[in-house]
Tab-separated table of C-alpha atoms in Angstrom:
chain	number	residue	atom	x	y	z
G	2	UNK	CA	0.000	0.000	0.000
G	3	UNK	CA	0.845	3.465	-0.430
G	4	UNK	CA	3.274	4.617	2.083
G	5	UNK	CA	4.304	8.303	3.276
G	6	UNK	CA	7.949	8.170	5.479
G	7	UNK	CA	7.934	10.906	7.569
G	8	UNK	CA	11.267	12.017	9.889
G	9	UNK	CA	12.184	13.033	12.279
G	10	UNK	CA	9.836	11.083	14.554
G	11	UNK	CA	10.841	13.168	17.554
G	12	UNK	CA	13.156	16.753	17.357
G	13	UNK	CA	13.987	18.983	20.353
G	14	UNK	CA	15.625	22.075	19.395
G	15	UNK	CA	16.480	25.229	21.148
G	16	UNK	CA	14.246	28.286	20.507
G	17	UNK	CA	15.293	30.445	17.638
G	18	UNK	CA	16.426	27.853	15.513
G	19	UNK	CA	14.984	26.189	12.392
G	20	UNK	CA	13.503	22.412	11.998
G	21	UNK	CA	12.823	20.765	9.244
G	22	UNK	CA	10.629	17.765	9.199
G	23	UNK	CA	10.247	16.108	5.382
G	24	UNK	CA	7.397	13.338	4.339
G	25	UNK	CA	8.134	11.212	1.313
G	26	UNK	CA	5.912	8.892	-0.310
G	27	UNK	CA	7.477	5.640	-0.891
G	28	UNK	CA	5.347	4.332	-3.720
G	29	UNK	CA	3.269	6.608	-5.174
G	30	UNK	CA	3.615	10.191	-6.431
G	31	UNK	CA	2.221	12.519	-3.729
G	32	UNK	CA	0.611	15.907	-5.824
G	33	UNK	CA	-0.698	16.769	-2.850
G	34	UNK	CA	0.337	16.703	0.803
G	35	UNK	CA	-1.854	18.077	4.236
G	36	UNK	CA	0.087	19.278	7.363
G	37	UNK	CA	-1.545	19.048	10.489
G	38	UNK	CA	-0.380	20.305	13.766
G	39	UNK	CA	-1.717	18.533	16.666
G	40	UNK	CA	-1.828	19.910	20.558
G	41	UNK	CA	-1.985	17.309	23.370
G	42	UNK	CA	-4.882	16.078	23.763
G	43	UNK	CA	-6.747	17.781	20.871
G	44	UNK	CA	-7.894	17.251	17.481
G	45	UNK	CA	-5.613	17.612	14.199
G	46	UNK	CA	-5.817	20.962	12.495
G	47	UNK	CA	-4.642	21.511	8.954
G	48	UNK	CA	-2.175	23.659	8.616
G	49	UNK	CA	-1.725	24.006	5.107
G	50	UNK	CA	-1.543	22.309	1.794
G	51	UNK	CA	1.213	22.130	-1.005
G	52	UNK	CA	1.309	20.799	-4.463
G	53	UNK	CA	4.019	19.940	-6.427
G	54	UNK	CA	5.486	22.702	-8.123
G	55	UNK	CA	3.321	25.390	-6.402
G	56	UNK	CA	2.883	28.014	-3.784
G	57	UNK	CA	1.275	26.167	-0.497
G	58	UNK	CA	-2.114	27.392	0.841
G	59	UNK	CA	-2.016	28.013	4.188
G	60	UNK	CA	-5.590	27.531	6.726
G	61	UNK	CA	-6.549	31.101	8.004
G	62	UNK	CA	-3.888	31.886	11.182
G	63	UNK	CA	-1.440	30.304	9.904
G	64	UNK	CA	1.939	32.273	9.398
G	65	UNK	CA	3.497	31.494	6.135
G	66	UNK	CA	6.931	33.072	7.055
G	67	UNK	CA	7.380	30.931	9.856
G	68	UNK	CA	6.257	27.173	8.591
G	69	UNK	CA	7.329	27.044	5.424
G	70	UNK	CA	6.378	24.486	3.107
G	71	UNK	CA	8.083	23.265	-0.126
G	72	UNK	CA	7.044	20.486	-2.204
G	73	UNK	CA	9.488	20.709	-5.097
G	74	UNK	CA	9.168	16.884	-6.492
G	75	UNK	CA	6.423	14.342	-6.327
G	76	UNK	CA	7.673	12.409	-3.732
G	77	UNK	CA	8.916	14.840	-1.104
G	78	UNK	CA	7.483	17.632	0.918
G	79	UNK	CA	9.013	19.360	3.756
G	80	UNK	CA	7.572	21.452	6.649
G	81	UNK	CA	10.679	23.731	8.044
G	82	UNK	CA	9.376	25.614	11.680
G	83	UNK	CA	11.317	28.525	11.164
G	84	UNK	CA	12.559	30.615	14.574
G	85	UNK	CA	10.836	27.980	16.582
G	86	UNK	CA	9.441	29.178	20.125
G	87	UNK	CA	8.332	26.891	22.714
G	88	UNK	CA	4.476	27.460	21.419
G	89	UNK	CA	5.493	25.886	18.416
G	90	UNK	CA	5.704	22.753	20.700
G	91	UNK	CA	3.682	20.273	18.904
G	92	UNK	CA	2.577	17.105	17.107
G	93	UNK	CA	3.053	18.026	13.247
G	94	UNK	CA	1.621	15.256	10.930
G	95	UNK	CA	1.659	15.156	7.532
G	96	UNK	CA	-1.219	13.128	5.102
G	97	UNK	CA	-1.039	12.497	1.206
G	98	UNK	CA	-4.084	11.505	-0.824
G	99	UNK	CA	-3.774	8.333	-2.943
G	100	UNK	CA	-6.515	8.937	-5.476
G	101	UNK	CA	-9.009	5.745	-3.518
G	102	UNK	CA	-11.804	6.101	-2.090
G	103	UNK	CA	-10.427	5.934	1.765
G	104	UNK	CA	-6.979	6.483	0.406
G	105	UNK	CA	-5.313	8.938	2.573
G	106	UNK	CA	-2.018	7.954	4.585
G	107	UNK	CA	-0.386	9.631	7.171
G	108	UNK	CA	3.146	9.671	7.964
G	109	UNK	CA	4.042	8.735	11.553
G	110	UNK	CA	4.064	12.208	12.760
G	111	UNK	CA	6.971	14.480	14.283
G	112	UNK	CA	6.836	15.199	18.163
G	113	UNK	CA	8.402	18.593	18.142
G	114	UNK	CA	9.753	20.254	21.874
G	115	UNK	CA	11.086	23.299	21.529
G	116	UNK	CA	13.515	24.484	24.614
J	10	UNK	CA	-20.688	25.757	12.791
J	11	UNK	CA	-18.709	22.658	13.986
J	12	UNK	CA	-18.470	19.745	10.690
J	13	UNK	CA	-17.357	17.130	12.603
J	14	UNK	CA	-18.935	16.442	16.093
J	15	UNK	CA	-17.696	13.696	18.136
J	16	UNK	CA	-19.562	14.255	21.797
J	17	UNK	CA	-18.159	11.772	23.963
J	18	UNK	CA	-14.614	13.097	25.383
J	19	UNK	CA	-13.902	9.781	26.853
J	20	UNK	CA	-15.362	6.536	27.374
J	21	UNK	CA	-14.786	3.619	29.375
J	22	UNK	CA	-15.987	-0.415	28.177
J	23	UNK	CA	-15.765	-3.898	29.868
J	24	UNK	CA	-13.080	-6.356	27.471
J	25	UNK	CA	-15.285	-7.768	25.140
J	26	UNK	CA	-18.191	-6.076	25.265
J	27	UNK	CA	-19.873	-3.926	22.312
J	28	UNK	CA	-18.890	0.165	22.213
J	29	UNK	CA	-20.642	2.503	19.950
J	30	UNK	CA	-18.592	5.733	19.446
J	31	UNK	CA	-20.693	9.146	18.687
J	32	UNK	CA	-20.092	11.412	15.287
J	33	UNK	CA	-22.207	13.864	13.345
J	34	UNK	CA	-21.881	15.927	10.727
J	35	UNK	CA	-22.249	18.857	9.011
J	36	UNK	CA	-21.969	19.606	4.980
J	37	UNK	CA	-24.453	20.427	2.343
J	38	UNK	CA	-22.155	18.851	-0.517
J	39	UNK	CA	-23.831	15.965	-1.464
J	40	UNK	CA	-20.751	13.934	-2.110
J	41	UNK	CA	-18.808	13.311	0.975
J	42	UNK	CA	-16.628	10.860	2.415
J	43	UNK	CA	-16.850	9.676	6.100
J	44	UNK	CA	-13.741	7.929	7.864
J	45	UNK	CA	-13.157	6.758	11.437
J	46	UNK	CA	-9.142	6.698	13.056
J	47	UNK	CA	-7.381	4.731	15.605
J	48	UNK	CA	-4.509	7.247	17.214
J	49	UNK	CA	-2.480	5.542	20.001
J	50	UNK	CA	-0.608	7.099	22.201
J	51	UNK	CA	2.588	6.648	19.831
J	52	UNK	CA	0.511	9.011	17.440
J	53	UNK	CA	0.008	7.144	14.419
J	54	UNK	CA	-3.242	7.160	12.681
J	55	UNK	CA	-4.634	3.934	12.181
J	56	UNK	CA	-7.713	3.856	9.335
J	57	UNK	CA	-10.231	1.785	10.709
J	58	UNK	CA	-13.060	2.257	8.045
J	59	UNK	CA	-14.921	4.472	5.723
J	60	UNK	CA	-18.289	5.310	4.135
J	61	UNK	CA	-19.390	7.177	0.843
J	62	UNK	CA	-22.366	9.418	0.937
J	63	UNK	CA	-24.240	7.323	-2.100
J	64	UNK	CA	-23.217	3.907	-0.042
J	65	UNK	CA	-26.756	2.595	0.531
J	66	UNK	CA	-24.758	-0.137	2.892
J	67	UNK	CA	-23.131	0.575	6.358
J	68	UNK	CA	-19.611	0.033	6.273
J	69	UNK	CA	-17.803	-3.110	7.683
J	70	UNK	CA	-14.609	-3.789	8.441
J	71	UNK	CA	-13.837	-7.237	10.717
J	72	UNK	CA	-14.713	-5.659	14.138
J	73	UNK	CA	-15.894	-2.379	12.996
J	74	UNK	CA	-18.778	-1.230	11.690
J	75	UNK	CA	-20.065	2.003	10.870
J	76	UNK	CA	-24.402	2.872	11.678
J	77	UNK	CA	-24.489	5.929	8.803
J	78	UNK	CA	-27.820	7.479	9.185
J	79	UNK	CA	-27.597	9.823	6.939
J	80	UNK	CA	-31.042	12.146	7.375
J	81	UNK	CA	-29.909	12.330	10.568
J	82	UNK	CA	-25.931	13.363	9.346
J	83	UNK	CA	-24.519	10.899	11.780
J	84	UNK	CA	-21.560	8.060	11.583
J	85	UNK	CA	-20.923	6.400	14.537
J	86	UNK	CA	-18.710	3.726	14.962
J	87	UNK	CA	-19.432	0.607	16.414
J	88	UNK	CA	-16.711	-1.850	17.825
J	89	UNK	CA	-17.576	-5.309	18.653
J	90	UNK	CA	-15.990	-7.572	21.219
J	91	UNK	CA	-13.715	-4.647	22.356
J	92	UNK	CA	-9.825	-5.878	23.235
J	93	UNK	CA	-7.276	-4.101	25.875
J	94	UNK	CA	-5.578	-2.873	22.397
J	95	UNK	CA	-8.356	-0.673	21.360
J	96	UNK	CA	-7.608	1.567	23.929
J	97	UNK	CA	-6.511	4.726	21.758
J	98	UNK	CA	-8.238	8.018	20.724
J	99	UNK	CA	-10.386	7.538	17.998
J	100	UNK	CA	-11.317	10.296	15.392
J	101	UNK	CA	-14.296	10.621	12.791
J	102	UNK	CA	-13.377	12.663	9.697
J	103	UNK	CA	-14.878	14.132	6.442
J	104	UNK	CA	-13.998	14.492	3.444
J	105	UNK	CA	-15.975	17.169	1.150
J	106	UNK	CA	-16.061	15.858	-1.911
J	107	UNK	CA	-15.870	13.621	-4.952
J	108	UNK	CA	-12.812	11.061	-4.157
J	109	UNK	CA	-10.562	10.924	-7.087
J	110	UNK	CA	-11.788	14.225	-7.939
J	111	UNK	CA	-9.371	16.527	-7.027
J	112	UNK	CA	-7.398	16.597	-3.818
J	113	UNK	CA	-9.727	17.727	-0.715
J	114	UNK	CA	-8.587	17.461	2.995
J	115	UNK	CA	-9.765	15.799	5.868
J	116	UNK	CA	-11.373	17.806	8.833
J	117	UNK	CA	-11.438	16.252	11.907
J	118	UNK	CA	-13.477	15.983	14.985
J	119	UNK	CA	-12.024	16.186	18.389
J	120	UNK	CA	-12.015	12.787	18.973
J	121	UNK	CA	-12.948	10.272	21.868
J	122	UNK	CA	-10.563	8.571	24.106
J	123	UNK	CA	-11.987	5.407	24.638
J	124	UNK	CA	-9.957	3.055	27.513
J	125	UNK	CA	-10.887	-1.069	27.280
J	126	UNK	CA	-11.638	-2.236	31.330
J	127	UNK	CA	-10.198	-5.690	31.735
């Protein structure tokens, strides 16, 4: 089955600095990818989503400047947290559709402390 | 207005027994897609099953099984013979939207925690 690789699984990084967390799919070409952020204990909230070769759209509230989102080849879009503050602590998920009817997979998520 | 409603913040069932987990809702688009996940705590989601808005049959899927009443826009989620494993959160989502027809996200509902008693 369609498979989307997502790393790293867990990141702690020091506030001000820059993470970037990447999702590939394994076996099929990924046009499209959803990021979700995820706070303890809540629901997942999409964040924004790329396309190959295109700008990102980002959900209302969501600063462009600081997640950034590129998704320059079919297989491989990354999410870089840019001047990361401890609010940016967080769950970040991404999800690819696969063109099925329930075919959406999620990578395994990226547990992100920021210090 | 909320599009996914999941009620039940938590809920607690005896090993073995029969749980039925709450969802409703919300979309005039007549094509829609409804799913149910499985997050554990190691944050993976887990697909469990899914339903099409034209599916005149209630979804099955071994040990899950999903009542869609759809005048009444709801989807719950029925697991039978519950096991210690099912103990996770457990989200409904919907899609709006042809599948196939163009790349549409997922919104989510806030999920239940359900926790298997042995």
């Amino acid at each position: 089955g369609a498979v989307v690789s997502q790393h790293p699984s867990r990141v702690i990084c020091k506030s001000g600095t820059s993470v970037k967390i990447e999702c590939r799919s394994l076996d099929f070409q990924a046009t499209t990818m959803f990021w979700y952020r995820q706070f303890p204990k809540q629901s997942l909230m999409l964040m924004a989503t790329s396309n190959e070769g295109s700008k990102a759209t980002y959900e209302q509230g969501v600063e462009k400047d600081k997640f950034l989102i590129n998704h320059a080849s079919l297989t491989l879009s990354t999410l870089t947290v840019t001047s990361a503050h401890p609010e940016d602590s967080s769950f970040y998920i991404c999800s690819a559709p696969t063109g099925s009817n329930y075919g959406y997979t999620f990578g395994s998520g990226t547990r992100l402390t920021v210090v | 207005a909320q599009k996914i409603t999941q009620t039940q913040p938590g809920m607690f069932v005896q090993e073995k027994e029969a749980v039925t987990l709450d969802c409703t809702y919300d979309t005039s688009d007549p094509s829609y897609g409804l799913f149910w996940y499985k997050q554990p705590s190691s944050g993976e989601m887990i697909f469990l099953i899914y339903q099409g808005s034209y599916d005149q049959q209630n979804a099955t899927e071994g040990r899950y099984s999903l009542n869609f009443q759809k005048a009444r826009k709801s989807a719950n989620l029925v697991i039978s013979a519950s096991q210690l494993g099912d103990s996770a959160m457990y989200f409904c989502a919907m899609r709006e939207g042809e599948s196939g027809a163009g790349s549409y996200q997922l919104t989510f509902g806030k999920g239940t925690k359900l926790s298997v008693i042995p």
